[in-house]
JSON list of C-alpha atoms in Angstrom, two decimals:
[
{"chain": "J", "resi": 1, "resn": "UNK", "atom": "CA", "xyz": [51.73, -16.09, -27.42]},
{"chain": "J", "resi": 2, "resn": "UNK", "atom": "CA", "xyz": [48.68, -18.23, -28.34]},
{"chain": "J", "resi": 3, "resn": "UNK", "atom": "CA", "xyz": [45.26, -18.76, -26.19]},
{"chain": "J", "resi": 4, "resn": "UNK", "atom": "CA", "xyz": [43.43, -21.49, -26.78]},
{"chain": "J", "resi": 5, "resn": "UNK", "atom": "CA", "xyz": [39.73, -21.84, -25.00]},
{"chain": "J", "resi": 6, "resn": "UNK", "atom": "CA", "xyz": [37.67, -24.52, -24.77]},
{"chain": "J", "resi": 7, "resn": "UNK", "atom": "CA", "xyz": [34.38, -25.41, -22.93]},
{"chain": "J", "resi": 8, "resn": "UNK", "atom": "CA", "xyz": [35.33, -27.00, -20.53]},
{"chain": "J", "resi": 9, "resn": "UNK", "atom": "CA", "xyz": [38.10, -28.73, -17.45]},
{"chain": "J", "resi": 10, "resn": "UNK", "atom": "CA", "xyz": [37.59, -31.69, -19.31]},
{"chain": "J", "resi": 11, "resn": "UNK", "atom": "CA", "xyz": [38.05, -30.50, -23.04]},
{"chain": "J", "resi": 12, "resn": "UNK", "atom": "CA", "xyz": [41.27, -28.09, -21.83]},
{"chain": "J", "resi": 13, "resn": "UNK", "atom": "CA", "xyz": [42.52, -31.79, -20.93]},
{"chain": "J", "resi": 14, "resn": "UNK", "atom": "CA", "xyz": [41.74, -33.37, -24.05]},
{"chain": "J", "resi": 15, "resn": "UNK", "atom": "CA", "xyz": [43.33, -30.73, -26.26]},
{"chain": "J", "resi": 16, "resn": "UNK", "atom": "CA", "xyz": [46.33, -30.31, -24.31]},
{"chain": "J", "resi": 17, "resn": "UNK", "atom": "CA", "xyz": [46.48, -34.15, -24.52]},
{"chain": "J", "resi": 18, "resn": "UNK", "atom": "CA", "xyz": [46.81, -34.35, -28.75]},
{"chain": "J", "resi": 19, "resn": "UNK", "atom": "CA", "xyz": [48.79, -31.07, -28.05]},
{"chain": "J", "resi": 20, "resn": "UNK", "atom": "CA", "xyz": [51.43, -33.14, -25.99]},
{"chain": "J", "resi": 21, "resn": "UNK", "atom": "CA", "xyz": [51.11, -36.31, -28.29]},
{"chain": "J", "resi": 22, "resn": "UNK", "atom": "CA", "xyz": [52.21, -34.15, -31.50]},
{"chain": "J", "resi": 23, "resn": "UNK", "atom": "CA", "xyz": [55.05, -33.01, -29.86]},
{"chain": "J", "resi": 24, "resn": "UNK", "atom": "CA", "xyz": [56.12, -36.41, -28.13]},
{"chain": "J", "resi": 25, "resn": "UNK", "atom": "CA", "xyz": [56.06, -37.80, -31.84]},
{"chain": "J", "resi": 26, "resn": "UNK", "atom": "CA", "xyz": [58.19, -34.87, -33.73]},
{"chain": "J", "resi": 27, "resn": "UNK", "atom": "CA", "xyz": [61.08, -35.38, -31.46]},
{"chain": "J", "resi": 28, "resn": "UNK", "atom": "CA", "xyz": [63.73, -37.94, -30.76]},
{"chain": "J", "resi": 29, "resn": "UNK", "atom": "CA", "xyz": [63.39, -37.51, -26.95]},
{"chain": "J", "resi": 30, "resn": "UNK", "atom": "CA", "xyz": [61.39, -35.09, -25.35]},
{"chain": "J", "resi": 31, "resn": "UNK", "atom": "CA", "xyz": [62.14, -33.68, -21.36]},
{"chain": "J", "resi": 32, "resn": "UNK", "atom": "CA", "xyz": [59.02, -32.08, -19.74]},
{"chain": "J", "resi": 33, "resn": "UNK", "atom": "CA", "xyz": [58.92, -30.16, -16.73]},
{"chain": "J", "resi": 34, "resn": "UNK", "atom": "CA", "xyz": [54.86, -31.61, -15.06]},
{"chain": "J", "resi": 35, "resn": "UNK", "atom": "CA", "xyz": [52.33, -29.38, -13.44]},
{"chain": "J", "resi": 36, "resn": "UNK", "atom": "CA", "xyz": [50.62, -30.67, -10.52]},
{"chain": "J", "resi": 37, "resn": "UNK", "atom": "CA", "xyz": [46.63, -29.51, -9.72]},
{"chain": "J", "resi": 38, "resn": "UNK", "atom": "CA", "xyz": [43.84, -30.46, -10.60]},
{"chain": "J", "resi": 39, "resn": "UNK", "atom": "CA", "xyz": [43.73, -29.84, -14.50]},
{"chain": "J", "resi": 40, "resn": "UNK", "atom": "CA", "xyz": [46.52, -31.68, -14.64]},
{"chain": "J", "resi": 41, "resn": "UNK", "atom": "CA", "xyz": [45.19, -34.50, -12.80]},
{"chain": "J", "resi": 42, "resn": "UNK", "atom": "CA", "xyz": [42.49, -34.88, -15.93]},
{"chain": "J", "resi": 43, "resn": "UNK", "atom": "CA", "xyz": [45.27, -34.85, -18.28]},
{"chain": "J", "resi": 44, "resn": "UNK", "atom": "CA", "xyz": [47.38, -37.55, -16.93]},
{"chain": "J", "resi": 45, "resn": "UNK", "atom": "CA", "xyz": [43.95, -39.86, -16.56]},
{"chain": "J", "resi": 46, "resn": "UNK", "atom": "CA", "xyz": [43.40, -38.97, -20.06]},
{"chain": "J", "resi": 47, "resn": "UNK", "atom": "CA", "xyz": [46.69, -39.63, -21.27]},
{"chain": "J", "resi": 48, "resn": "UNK", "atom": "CA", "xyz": [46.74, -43.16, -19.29]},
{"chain": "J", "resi": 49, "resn": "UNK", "atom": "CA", "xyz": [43.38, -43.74, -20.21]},
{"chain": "J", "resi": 50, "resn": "UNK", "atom": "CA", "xyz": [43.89, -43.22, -24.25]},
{"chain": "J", "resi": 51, "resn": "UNK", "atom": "CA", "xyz": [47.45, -42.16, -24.79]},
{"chain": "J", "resi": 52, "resn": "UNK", "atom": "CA", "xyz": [49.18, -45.34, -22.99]},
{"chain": "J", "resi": 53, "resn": "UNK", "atom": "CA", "xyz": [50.16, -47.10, -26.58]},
{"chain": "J", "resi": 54, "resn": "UNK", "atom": "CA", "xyz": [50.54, -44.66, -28.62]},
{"chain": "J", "resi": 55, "resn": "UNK", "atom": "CA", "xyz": [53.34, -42.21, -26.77]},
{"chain": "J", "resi": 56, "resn": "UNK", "atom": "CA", "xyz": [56.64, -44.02, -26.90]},
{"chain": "J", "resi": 57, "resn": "UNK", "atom": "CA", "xyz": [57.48, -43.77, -23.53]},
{"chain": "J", "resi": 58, "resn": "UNK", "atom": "CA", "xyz": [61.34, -44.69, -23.33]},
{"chain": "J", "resi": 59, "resn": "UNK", "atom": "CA", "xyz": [61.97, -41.29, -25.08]},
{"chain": "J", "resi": 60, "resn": "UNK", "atom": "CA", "xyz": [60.21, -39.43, -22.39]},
{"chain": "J", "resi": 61, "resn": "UNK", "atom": "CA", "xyz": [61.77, -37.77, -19.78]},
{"chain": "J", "resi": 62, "resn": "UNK", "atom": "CA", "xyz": [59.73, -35.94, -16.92]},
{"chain": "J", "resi": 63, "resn": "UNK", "atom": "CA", "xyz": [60.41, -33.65, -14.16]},
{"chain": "J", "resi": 64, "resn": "UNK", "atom": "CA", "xyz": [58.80, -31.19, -12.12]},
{"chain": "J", "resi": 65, "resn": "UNK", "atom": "CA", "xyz": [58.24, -27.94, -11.88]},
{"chain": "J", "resi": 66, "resn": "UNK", "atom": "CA", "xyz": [57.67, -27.36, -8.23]},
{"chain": "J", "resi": 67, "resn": "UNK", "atom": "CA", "xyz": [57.53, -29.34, -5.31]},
{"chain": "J", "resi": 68, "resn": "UNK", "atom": "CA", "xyz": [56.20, -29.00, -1.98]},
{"chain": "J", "resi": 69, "resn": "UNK", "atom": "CA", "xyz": [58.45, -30.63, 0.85]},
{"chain": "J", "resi": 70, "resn": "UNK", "atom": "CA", "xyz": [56.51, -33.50, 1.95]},
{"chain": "J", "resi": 71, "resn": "UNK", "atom": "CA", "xyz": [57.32, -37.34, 1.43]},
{"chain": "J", "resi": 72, "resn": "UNK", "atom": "CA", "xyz": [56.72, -38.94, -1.51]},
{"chain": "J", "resi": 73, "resn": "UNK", "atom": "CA", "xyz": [54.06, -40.95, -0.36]},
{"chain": "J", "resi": 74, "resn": "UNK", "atom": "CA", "xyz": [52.13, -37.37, 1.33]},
{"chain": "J", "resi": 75, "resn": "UNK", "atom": "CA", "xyz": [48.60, -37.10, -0.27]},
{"chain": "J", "resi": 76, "resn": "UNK", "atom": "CA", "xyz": [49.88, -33.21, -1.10]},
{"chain": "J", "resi": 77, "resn": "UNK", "atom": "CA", "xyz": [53.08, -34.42, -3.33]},
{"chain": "J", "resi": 78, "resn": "UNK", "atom": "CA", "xyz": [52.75, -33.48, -6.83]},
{"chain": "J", "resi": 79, "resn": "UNK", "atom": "CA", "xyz": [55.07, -36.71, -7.36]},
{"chain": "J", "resi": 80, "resn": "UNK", "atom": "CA", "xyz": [52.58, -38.82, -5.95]},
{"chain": "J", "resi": 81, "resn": "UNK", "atom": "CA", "xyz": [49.63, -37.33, -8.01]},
{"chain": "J", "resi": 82, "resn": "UNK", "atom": "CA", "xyz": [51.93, -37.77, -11.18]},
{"chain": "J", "resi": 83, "resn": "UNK", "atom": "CA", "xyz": [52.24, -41.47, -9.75]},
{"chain": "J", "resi": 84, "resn": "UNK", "atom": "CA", "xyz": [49.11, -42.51, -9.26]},
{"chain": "J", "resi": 85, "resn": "UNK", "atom": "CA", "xyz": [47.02, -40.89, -12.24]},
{"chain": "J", "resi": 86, "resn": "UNK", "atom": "CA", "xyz": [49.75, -41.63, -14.80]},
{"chain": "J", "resi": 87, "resn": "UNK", "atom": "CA", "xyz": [53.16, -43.20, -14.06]},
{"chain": "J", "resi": 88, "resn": "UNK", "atom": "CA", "xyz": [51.48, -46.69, -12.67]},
{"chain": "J", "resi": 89, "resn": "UNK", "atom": "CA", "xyz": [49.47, -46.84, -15.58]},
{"chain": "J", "resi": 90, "resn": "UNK", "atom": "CA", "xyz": [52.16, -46.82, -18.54]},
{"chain": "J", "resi": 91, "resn": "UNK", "atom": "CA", "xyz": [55.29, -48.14, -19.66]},
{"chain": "J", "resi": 92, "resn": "UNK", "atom": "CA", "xyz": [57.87, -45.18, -18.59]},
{"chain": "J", "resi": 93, "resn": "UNK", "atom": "CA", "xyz": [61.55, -46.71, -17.33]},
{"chain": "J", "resi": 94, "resn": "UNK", "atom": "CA", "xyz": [62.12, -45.93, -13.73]},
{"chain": "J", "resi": 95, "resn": "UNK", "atom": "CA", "xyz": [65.41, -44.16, -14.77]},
{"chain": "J", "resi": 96, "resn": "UNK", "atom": "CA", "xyz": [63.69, -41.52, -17.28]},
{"chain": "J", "resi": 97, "resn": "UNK", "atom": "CA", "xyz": [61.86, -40.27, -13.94]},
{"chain": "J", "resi": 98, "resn": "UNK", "atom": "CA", "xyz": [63.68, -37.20, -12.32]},
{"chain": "J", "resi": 99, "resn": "UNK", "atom": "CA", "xyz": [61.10, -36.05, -8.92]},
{"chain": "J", "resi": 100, "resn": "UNK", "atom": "CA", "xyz": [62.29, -33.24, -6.59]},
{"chain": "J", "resi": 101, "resn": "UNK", "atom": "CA", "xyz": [63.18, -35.18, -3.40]},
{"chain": "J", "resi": 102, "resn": "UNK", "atom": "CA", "xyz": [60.80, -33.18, -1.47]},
{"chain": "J", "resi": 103, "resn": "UNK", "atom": "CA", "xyz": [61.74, -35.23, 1.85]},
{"chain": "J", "resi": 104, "resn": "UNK", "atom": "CA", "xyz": [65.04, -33.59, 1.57]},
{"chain": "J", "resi": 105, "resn": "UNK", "atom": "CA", "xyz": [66.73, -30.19, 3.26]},
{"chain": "J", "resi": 106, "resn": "UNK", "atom": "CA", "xyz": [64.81, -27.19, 0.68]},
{"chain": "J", "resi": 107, "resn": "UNK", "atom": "CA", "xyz": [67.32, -25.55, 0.27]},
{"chain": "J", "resi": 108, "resn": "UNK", "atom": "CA", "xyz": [70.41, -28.57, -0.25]},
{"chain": "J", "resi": 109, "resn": "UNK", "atom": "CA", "xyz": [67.23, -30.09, -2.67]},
{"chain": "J", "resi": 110, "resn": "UNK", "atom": "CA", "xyz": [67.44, -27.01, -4.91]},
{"chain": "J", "resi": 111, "resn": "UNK", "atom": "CA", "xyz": [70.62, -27.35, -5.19]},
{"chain": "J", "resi": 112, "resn": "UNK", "atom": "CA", "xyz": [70.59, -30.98, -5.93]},
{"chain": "J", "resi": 113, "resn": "UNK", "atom": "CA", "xyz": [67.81, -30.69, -8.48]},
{"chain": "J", "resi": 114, "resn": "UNK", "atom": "CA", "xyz": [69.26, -27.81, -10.53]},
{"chain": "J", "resi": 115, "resn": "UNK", "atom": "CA", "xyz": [72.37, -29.95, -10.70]},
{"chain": "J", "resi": 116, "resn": "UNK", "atom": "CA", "xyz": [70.26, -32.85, -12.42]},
{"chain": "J", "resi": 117, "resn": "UNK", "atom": "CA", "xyz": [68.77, -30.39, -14.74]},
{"chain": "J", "resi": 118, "resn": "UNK", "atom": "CA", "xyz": [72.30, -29.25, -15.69]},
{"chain": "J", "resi": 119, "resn": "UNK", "atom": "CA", "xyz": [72.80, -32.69, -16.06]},
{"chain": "J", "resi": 120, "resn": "UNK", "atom": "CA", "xyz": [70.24, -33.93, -17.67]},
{"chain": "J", "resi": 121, "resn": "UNK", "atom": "CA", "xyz": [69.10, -31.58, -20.28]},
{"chain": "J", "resi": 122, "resn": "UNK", "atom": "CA", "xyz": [70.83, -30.33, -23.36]},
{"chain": "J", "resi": 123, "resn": "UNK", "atom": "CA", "xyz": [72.59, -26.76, -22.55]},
{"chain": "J", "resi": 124, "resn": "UNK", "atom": "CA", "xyz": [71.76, -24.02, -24.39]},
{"chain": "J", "resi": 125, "resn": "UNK", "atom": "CA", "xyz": [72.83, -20.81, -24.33]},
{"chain": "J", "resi": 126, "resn": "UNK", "atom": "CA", "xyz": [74.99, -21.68, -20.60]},
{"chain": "J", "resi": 127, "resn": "UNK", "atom": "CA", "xyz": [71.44, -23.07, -19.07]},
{"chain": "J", "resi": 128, "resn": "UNK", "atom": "CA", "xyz": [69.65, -26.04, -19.19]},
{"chain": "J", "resi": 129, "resn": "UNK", "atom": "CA", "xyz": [66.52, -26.71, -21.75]},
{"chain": "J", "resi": 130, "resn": "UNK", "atom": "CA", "xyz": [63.72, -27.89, -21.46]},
{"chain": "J", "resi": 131, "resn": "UNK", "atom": "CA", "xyz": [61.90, -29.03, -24.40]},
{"chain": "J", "resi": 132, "resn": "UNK", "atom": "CA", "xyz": [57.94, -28.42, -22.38]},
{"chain": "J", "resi": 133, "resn": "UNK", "atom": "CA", "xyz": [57.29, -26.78, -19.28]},
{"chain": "J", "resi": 134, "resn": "UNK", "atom": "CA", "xyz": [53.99, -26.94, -18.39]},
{"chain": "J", "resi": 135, "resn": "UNK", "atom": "CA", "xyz": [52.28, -24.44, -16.13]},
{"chain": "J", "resi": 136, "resn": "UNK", "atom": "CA", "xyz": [49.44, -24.12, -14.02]},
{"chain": "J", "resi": 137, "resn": "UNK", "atom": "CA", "xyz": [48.20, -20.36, -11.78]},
{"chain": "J", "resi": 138, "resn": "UNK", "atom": "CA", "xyz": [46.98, -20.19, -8.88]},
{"chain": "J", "resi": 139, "resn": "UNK", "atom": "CA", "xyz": [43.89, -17.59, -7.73]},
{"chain": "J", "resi": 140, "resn": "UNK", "atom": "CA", "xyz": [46.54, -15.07, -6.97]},
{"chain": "J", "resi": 141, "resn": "UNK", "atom": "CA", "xyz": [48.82, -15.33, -10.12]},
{"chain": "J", "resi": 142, "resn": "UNK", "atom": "CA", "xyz": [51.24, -17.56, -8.62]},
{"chain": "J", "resi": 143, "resn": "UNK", "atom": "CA", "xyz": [53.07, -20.31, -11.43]},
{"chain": "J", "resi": 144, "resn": "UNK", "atom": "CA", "xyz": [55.16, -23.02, -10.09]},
{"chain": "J", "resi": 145, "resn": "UNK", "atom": "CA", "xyz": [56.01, -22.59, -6.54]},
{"chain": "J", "resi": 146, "resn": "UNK", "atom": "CA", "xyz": [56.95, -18.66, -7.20]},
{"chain": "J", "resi": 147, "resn": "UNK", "atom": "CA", "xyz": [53.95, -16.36, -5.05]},
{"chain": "J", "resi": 148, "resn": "UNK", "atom": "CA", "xyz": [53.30, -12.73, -5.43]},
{"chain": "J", "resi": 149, "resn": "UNK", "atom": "CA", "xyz": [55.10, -12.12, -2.25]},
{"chain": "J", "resi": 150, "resn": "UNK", "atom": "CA", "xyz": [58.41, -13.95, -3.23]},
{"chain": "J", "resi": 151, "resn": "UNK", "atom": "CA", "xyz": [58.17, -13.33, -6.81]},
{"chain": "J", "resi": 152, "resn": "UNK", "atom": "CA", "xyz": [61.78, -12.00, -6.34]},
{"chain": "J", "resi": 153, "resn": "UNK", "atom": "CA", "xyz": [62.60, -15.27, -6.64]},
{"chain": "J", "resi": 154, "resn": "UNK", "atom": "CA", "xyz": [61.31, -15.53, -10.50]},
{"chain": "J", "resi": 155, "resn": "UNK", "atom": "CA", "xyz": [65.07, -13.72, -11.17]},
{"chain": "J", "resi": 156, "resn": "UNK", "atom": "CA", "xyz": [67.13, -15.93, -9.11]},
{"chain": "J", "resi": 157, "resn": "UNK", "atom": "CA", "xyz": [70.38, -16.96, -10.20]},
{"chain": "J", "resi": 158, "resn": "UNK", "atom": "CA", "xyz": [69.90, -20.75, -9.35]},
{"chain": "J", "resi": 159, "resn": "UNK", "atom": "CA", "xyz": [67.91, -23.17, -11.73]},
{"chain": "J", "resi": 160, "resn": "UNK", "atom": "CA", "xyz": [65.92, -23.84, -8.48]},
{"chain": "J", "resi": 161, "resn": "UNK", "atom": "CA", "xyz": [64.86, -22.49, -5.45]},
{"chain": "J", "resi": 162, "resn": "UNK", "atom": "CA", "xyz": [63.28, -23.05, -2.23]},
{"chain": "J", "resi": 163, "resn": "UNK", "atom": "CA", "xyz": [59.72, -20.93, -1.85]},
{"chain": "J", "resi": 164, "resn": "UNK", "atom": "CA", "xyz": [57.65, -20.54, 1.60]},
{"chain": "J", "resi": 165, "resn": "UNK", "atom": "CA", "xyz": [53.65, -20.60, 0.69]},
{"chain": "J", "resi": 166, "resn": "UNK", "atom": "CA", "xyz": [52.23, -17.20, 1.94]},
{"chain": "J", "resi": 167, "resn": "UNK", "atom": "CA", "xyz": [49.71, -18.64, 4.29]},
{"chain": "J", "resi": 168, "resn": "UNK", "atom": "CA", "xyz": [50.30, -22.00, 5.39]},
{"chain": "J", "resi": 169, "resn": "UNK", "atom": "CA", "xyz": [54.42, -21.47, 5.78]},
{"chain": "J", "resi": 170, "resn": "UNK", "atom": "CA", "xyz": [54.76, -24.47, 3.55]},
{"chain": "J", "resi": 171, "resn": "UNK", "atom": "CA", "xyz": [57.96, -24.72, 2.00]},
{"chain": "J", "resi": 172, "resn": "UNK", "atom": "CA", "xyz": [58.46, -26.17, -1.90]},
{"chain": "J", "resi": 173, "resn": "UNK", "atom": "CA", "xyz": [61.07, -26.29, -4.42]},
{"chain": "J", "resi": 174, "resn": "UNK", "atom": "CA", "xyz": [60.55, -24.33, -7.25]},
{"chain": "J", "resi": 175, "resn": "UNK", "atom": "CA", "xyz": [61.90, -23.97, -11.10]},
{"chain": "J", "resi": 176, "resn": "UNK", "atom": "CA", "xyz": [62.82, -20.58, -11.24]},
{"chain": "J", "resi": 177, "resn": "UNK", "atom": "CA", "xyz": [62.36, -18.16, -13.89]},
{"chain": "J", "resi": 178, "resn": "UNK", "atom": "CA", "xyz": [65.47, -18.45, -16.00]},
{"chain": "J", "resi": 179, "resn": "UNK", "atom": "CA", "xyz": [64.42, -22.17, -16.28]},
{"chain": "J", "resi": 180, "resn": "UNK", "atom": "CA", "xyz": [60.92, -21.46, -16.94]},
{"chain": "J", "resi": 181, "resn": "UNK", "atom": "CA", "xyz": [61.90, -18.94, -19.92]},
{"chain": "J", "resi": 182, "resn": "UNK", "atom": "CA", "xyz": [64.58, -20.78, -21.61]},
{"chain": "J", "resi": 183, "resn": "UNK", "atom": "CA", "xyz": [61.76, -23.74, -22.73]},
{"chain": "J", "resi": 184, "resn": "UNK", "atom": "CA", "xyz": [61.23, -24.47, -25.96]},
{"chain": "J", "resi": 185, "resn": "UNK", "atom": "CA", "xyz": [57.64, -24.24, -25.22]},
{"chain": "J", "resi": 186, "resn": "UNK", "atom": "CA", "xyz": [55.35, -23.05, -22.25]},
{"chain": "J", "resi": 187, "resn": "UNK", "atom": "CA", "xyz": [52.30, -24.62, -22.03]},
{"chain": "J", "resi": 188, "resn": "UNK", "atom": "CA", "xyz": [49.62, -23.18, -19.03]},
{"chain": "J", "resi": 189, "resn": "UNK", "atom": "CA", "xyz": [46.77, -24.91, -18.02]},
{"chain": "J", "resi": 190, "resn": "UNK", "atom": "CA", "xyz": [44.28, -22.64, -16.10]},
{"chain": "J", "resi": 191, "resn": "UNK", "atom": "CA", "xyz": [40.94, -23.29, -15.82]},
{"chain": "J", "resi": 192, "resn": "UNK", "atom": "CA", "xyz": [37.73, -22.23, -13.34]},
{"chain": "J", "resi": 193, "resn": "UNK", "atom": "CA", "xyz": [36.16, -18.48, -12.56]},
{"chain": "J", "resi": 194, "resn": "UNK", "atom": "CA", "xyz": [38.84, -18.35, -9.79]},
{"chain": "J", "resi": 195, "resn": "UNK", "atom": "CA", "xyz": [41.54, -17.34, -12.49]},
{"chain": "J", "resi": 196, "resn": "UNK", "atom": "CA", "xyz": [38.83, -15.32, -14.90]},
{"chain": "J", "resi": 197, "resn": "UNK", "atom": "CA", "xyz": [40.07, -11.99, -13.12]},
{"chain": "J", "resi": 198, "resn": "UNK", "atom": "CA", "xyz": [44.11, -12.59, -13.46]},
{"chain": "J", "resi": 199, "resn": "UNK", "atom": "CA", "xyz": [43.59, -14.22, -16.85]},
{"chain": "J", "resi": 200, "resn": "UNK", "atom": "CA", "xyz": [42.49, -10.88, -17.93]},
{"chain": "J", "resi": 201, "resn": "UNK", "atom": "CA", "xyz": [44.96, -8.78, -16.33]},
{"chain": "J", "resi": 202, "resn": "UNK", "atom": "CA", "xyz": [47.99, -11.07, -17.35]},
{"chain": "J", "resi": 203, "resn": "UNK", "atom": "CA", "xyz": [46.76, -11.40, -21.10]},
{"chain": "J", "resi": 204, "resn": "UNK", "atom": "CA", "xyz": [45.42, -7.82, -21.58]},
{"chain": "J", "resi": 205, "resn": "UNK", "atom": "CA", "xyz": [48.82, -7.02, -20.50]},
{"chain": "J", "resi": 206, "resn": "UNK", "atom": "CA", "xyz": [47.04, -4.61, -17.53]},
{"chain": "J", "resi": 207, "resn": "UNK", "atom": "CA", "xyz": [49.70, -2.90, -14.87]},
{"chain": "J", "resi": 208, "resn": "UNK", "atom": "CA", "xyz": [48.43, -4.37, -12.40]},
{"chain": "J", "resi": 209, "resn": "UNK", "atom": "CA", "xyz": [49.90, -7.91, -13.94]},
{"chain": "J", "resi": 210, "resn": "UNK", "atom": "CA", "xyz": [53.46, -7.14, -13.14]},
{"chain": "J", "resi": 211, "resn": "UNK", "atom": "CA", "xyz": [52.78, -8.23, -9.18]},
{"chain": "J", "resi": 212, "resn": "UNK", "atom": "CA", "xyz": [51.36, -11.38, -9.99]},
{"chain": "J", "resi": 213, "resn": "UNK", "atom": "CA", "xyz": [54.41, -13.91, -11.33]},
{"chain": "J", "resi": 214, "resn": "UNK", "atom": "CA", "xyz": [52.34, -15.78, -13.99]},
{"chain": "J", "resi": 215, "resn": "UNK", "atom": "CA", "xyz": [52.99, -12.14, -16.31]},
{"chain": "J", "resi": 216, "resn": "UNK", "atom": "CA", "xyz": [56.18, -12.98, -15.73]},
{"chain": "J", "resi": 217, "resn": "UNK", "atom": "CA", "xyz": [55.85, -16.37, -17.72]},
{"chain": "J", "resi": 218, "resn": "UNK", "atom": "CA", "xyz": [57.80, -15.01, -21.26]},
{"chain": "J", "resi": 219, "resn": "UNK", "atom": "CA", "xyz": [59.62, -17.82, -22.78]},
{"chain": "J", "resi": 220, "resn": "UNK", "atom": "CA", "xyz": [62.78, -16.50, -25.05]},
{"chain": "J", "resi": 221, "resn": "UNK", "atom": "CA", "xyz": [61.36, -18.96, -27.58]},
{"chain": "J", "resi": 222, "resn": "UNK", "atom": "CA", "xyz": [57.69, -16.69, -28.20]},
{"chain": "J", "resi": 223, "resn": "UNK", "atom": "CA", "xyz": [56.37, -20.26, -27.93]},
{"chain": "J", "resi": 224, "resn": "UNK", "atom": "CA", "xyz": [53.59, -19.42, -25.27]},
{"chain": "J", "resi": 225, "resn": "UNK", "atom": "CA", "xyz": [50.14, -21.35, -25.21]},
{"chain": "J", "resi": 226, "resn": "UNK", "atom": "CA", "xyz": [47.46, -20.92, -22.78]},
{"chain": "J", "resi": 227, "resn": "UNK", "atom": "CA", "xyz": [44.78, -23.65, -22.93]},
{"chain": "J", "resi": 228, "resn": "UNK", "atom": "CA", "xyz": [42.14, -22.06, -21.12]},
{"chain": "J", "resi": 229, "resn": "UNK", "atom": "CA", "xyz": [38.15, -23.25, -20.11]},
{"chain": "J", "resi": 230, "resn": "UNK", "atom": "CA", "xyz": [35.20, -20.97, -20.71]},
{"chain": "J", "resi": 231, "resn": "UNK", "atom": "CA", "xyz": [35.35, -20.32, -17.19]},
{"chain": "J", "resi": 232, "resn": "UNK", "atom": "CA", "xyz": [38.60, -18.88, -16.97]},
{"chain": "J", "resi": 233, "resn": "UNK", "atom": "CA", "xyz": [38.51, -16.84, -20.22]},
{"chain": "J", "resi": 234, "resn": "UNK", "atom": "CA", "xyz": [35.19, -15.49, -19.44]},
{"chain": "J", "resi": 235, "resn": "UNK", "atom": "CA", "xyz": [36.26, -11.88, -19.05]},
{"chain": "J", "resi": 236, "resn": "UNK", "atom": "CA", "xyz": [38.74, -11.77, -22.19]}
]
């Protein structure tokens, strides 16, 4: 496992960015499983904004990691943030585009999507691979769609399933963790004091950790990075 802190939101994005580049370039095609939030956000305007020409986009392939059930064009869908900060603004075919149909049945959607990951990625070891899935965690420690309260789930049998948010009842679609693990490469992006507290638990490896599914996050491959702002590494 690696951290890597910088100063800020904006600089997390910026690294991550040249991080993603690199790796685009050393590969013949490259699948990646997208975060959505608001780190993210930065590092899809960033990669539109300076990455457009020089990432050969027909030999991307991107997917998500979680879902919440809502229509494509919802204001909450992570497909739609992914749409409007990034995919309108460079030259990815249509067809290399694989959302989670969250305007679908949850449950027949898992399914469906863990059928086009078995489909669509090279199978290694009996699962599909991934060659990036990229992270984000939530105040409480949650990853993906998988919440302290369901983190069960992490150990599922499926490639996906479908997750109800602990509050609002909203159901999602989420990668589980046999997916997650069996990357190539994990890749979080935290960031803010909201995350300081489970940052430290998760990384200092504190009991406490093992409730919150983000500890969980322990790809097969030992290729773990954490970008990380000030802000959210400020009690390492």
């Amino acid at each position: 496992m690696e951290t890597r802190i910088f100063e800020s939101k904006e600089s997390v994005a910026k690294a991550f960015c040249e991080y993603l580049v690199k790796l685009i370039a050393s590969k013949p095609t490259v699948h990646i499983a997208l975060s959505g939030g608001s780190t993210p956000k930065i590092v899809f305007n960033e990669l539109a904004a300076h990455y457009s020409h020089q990432i050969d986009w027909n030999k991307v392939f991107l997917y998500w990691g979680d879902e919440r059930c809502v229509e494509p064009t919802d204001s909450e869908s992570n497909y739609k943030m992914t749409r409007d900060h990034l995919l309108s603004k460079v030259r990815i075919p249509e067809v290399n585009i694989f959302r989670i149909q969250g305007e679908n049945n949850p449950e027949s959607e898992a399914v469906r999507y863990g059928r086009v990951l078995d489909e669509q990625l090279s199978m290694v070891g009996g699962l599909p691979q991934f060659d990036l899935v990229i992270l984000g965690m939530g105040d409480d420690g949650h990853t993906a769609s998988i919440f302290p309260d369901s983190i069960a789930k992490w150990d599922a049998p499926s490639n996906c399933v479908a997750v109800a948010h602990p509050v609002s009842g909203q159901i999602r679609v989420s990668l589980t963790g046999r997916i997650i693990n069996h990357a190539k490469e994990v890749a979080f992006l935290v960031t803010g004091i909201g995350k300081a507290e489970k940052v430290q638990e998760i990384l200092q490896n504190q009991p406490s950790a093992k409730a919150y599914p983000a500890s969980l996050v322990q790809p097969e491959s030992g290729k773990l990075i954490w970008f990380l702002d000030q802000e959210a590494a400020s009690l390492l």
